PDB file of C-alpha atoms in Angstrom:
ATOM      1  CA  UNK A   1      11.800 -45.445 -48.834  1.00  0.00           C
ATOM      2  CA  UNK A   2      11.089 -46.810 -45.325  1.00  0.00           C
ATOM      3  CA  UNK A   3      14.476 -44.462 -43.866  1.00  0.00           C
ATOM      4  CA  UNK A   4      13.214 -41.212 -46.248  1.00  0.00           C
ATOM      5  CA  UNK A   5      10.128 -41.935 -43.880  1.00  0.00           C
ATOM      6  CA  UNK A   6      11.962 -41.964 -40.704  1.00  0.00           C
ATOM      7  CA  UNK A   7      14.070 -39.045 -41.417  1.00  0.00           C
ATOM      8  CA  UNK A   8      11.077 -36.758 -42.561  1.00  0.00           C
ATOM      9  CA  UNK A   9       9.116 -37.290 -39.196  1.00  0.00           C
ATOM     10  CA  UNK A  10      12.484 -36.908 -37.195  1.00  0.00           C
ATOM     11  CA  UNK A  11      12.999 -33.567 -39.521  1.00  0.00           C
ATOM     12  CA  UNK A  12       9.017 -32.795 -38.615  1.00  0.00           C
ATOM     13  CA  UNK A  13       9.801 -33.169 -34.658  1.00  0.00           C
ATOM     14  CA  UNK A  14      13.141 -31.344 -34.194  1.00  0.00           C
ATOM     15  CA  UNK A  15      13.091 -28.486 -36.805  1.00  0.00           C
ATOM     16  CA  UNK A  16      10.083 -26.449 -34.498  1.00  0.00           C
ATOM     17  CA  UNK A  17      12.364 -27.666 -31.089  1.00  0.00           C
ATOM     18  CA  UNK A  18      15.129 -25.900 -32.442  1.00  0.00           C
ATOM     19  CA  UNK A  19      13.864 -22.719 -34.089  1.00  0.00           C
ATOM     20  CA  UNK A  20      12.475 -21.824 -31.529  1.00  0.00           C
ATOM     21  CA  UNK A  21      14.102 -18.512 -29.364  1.00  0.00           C
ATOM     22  CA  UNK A  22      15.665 -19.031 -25.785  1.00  0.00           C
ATOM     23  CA  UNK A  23      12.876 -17.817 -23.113  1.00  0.00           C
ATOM     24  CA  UNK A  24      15.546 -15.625 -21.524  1.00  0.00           C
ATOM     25  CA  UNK A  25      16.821 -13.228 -24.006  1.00  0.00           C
ATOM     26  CA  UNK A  26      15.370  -9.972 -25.415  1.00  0.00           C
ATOM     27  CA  UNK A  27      16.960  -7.580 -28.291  1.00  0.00           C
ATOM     28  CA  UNK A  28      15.960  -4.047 -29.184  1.00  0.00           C
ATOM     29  CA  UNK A  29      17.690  -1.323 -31.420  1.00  0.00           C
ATOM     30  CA  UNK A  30      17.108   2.189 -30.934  1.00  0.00           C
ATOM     31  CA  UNK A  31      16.608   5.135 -33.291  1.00  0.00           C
ATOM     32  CA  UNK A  32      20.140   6.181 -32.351  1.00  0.00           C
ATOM     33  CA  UNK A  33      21.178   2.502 -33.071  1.00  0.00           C
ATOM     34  CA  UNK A  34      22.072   1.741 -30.162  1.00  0.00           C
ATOM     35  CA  UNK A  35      22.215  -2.333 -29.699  1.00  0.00           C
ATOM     36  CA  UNK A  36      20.018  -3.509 -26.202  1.00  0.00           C
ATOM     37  CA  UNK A  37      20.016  -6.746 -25.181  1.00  0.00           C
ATOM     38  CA  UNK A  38      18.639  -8.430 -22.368  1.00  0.00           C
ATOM     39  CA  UNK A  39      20.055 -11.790 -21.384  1.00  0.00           C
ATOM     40  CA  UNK A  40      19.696 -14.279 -18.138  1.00  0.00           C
ATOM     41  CA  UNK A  41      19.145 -10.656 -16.214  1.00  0.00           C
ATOM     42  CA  UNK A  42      21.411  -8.607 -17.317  1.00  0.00           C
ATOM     43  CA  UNK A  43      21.516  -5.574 -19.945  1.00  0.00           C
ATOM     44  CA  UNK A  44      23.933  -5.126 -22.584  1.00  0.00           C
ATOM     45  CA  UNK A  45      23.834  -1.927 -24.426  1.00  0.00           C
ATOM     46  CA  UNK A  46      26.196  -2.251 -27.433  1.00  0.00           C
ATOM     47  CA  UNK A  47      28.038  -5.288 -26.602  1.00  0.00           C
ATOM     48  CA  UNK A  48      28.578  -3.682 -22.918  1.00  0.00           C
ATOM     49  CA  UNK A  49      27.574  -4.617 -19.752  1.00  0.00           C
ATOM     50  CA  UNK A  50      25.343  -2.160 -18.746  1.00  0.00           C
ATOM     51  CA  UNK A  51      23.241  -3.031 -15.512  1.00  0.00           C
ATOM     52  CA  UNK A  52      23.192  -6.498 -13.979  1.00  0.00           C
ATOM     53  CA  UNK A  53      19.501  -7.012 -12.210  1.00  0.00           C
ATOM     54  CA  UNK A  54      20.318  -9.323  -8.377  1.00  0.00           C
ATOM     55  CA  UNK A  55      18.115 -11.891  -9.663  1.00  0.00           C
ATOM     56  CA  UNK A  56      16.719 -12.537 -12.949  1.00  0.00           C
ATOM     57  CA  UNK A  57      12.858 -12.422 -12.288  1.00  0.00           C
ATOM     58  CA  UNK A  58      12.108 -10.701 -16.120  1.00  0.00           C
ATOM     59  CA  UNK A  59       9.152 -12.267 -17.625  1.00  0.00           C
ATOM     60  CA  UNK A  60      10.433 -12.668 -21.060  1.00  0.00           C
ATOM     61  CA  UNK A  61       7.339 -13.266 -22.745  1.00  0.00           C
ATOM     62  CA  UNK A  62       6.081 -10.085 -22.001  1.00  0.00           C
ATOM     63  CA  UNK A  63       4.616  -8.000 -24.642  1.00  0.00           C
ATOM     64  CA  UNK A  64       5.336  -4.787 -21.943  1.00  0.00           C
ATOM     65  CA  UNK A  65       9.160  -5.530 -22.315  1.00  0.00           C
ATOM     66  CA  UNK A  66       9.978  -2.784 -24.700  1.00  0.00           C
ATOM     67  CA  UNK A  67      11.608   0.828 -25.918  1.00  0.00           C
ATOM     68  CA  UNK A  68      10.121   3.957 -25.464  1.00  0.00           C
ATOM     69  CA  UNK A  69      11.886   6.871 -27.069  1.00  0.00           C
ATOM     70  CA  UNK A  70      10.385  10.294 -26.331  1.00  0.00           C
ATOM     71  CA  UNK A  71      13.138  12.999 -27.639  1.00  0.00           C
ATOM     72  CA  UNK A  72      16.288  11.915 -27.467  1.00  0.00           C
ATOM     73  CA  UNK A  73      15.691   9.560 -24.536  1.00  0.00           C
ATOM     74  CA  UNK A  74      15.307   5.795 -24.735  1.00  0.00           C
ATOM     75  CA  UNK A  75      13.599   3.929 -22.098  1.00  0.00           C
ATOM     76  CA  UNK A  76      14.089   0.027 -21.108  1.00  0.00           C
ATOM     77  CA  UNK A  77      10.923  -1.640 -19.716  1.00  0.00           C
ATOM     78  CA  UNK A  78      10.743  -4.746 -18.504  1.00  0.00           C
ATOM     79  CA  UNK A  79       8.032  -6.575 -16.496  1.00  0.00           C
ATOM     80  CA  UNK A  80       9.074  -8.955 -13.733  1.00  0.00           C
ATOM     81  CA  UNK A  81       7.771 -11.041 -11.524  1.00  0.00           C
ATOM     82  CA  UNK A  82       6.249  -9.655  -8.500  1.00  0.00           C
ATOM     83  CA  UNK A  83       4.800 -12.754  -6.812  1.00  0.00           C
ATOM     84  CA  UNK A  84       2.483 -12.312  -4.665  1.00  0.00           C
ATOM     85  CA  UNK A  85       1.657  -8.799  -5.943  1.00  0.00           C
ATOM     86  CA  UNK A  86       1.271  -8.061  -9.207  1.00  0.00           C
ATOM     87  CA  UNK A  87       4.005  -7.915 -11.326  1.00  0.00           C
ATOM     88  CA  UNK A  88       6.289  -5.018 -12.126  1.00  0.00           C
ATOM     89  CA  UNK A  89       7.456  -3.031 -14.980  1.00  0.00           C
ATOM     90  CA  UNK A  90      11.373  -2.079 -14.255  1.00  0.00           C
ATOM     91  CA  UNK A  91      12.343   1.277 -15.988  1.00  0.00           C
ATOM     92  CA  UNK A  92      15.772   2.262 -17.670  1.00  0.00           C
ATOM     93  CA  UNK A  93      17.226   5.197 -19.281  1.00  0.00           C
ATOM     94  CA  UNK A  94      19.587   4.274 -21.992  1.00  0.00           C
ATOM     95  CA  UNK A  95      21.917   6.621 -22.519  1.00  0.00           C
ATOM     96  CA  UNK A  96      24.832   5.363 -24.696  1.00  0.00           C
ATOM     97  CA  UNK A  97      26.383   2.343 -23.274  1.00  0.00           C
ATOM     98  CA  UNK A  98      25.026   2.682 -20.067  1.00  0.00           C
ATOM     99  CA  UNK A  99      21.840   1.541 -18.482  1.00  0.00           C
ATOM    100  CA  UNK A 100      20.314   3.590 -15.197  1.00  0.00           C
ATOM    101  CA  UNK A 101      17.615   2.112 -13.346  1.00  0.00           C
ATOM    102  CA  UNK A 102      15.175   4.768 -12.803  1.00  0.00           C
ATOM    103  CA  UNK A 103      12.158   3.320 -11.269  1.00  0.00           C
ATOM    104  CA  UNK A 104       9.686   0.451 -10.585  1.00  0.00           C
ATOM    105  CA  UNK A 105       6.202   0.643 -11.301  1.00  0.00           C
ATOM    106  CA  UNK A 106       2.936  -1.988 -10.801  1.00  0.00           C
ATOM    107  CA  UNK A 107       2.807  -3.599 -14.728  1.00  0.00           C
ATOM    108  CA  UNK A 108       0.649  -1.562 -17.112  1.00  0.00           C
ATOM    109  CA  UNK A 109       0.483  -1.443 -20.835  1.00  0.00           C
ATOM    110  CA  UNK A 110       2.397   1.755 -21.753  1.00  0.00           C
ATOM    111  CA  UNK A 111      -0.328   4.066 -23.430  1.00  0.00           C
ATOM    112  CA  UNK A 112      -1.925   6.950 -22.994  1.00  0.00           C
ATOM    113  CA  UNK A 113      -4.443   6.553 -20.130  1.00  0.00           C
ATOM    114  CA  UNK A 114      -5.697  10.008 -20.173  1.00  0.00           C
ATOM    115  CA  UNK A 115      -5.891  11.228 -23.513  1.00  0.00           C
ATOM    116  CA  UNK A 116      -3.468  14.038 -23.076  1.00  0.00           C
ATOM    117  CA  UNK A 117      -1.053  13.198 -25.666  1.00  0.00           C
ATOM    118  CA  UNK A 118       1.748  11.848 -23.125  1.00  0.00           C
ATOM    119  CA  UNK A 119       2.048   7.946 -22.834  1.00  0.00           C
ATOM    120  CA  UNK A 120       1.312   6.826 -19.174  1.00  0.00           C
ATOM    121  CA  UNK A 121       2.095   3.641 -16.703  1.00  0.00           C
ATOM    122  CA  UNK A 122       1.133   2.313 -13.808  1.00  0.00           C
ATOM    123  CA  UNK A 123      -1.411   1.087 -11.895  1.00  0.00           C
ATOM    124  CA  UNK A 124      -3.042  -0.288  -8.154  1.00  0.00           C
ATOM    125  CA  UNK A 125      -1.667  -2.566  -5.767  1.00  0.00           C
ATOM    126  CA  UNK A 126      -2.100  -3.823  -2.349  1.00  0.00           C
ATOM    127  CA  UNK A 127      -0.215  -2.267   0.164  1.00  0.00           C
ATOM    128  CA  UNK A 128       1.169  -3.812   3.052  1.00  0.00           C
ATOM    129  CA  UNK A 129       0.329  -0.712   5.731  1.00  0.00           C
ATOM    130  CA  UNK A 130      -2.122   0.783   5.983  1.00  0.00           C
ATOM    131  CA  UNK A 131      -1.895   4.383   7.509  1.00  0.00           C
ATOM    132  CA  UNK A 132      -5.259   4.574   9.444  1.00  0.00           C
ATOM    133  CA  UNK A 133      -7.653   1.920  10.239  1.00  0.00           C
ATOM    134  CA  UNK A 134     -10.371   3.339   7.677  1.00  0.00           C
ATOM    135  CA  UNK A 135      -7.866   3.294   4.781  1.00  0.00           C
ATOM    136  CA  UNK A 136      -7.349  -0.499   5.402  1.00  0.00           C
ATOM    137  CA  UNK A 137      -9.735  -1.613   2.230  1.00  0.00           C
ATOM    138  CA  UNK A 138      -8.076   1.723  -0.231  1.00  0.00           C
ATOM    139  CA  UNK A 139      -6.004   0.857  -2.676  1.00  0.00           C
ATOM    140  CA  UNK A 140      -4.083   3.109  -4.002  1.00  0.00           C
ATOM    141  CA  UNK A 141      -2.612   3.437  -7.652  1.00  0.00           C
ATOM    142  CA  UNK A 142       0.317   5.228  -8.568  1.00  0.00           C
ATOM    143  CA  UNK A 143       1.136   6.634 -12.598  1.00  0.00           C
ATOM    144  CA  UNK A 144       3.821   8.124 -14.376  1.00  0.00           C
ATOM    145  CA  UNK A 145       4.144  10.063 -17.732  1.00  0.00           C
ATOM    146  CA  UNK A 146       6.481  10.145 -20.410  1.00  0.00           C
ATOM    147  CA  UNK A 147       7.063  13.741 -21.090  1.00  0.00           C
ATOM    148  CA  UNK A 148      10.302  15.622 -23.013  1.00  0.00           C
ATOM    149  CA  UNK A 149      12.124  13.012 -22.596  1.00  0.00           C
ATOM    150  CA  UNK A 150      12.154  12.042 -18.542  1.00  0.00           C
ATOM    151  CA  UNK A 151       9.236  10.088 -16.648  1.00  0.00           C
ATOM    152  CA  UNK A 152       7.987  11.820 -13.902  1.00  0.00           C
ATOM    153  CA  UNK A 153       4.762  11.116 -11.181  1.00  0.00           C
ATOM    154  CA  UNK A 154       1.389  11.749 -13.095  1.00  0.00           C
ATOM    155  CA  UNK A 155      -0.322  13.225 -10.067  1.00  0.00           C
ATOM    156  CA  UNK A 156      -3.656  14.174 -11.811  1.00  0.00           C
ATOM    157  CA  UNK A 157      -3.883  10.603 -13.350  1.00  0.00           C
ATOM    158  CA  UNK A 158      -3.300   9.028  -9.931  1.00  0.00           C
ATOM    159  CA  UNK A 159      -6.272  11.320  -8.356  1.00  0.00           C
ATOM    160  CA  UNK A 160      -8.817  10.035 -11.061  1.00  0.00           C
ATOM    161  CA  UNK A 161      -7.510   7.010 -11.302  1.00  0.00           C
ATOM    162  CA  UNK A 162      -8.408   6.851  -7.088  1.00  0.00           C
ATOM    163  CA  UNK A 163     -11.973   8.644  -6.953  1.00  0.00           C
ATOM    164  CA  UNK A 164     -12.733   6.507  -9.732  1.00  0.00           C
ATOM    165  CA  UNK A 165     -11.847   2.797  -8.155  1.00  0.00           C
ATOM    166  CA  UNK A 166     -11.937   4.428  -4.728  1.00  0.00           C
ATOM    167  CA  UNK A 167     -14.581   6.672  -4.247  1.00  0.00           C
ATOM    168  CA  UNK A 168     -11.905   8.899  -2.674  1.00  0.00           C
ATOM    169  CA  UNK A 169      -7.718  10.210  -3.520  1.00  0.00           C
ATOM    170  CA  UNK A 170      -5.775   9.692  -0.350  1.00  0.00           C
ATOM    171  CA  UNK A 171      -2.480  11.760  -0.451  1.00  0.00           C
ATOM    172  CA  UNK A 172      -0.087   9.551   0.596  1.00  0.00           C
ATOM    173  CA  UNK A 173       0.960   9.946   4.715  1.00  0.00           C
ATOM    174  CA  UNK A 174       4.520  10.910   3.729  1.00  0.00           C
ATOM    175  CA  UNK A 175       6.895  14.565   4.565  1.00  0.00           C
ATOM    176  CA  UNK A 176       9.523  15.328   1.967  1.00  0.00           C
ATOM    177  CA  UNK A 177      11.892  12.818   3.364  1.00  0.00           C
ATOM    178  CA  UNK A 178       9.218  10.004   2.257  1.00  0.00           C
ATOM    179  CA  UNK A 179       8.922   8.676   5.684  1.00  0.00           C
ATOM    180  CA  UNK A 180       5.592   7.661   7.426  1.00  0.00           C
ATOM    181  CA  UNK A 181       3.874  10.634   9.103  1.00  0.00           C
ATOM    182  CA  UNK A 182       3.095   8.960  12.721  1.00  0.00           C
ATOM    183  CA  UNK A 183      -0.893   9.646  13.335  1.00  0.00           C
ATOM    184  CA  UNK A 184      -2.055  12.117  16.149  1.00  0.00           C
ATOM    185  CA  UNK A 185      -2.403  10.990  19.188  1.00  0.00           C
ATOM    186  CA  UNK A 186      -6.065  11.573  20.485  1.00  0.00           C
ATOM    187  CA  UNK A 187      -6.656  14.362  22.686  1.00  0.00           C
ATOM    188  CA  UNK A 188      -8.807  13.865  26.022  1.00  0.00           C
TER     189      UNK A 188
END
């Protein structure tokens, strides 16, 4: 009687240790059945390497890791680690066996923010420079929509999303070859 003891409450301590799943290792199946699995930071899509990440920052835990499919296009997200900012969500496109990093975003829930029928992400963060001396204390967010099948900037969200936390939408000081714009110089 005295072992049956022993080996219940060893039983009652180990059992929950070892049911439990590994904290780095994510699986999703698509509508098209495709197989996605995420593992020490790297994708497999149907058994195949897909897209190896250079460090594995994913939060795992993350109830934003997940598929979106919108037509016949399947999107990865996963959040990661984006110490000292906030974190960030990492976007794929799935596309057969092949994973293709498409963007990086500030960590949202994936949902849609404006009531227009398209799911949105995105968000605020600090930036590190600042383009003029009275934009020092703006910070600006930055969202994108899911819409027949690709993500693409959400410019209107962005503006309300600004004049709301803001007071004001800054455009951001960039040409078409997303460099900085240098300020004026003064004129005497």
């Amino acid at each position: 009687m005295r072992h049956l003891f022993k080996l219940c409450l060893l039983l009652s301590v180990y059992l929950p240790a070892m049911a439990q799943k590994p904290a780095n290792e994510l699986h999703f199946t698509s509508s098209q059945q495709q197989l996605i699995t995420v593992y020490k930071g790297t994708i497999f899509v149907n058994g195949n390497k897909a897209f190896v990440l250079h460090e594995d920052i994913i939060n795992y835990k993350s109830k934003r890791n997940r598929l979106v499919e919108n037509g016949k296009s399947v999107f990865l997200f996963l959040e990661v680690n984006g110490s000292p900012n906030k974190n960030r969500l990492y976007v794929f496109n799935i596309d057969h066996s092949l994973a293709d990093s498409l963007l990086s975003a500030v960590s949202s829930d994936v949902k849609d923010w404006d009531r227009d029928g398209n799911l949105e992400f995105g968000g605020s963060d600090l930036t590190e420079v600042h383009p003029a001396a009275d934009s020092m204390y703006y910070v600006p967010s930055k969202f994108y929509e899911i819409k027949r099948g690709k993500i693409t900037y959400d410019a209107e969200l962005t503006e309300t999303t600004d004049k709301k936390v803001n007071g004001v939408f800054l455009a951001p000081p960039l040409n078409s070859s997303s460099t900085v714009i240098p300020k004026p110089k003064k004129r005497y």
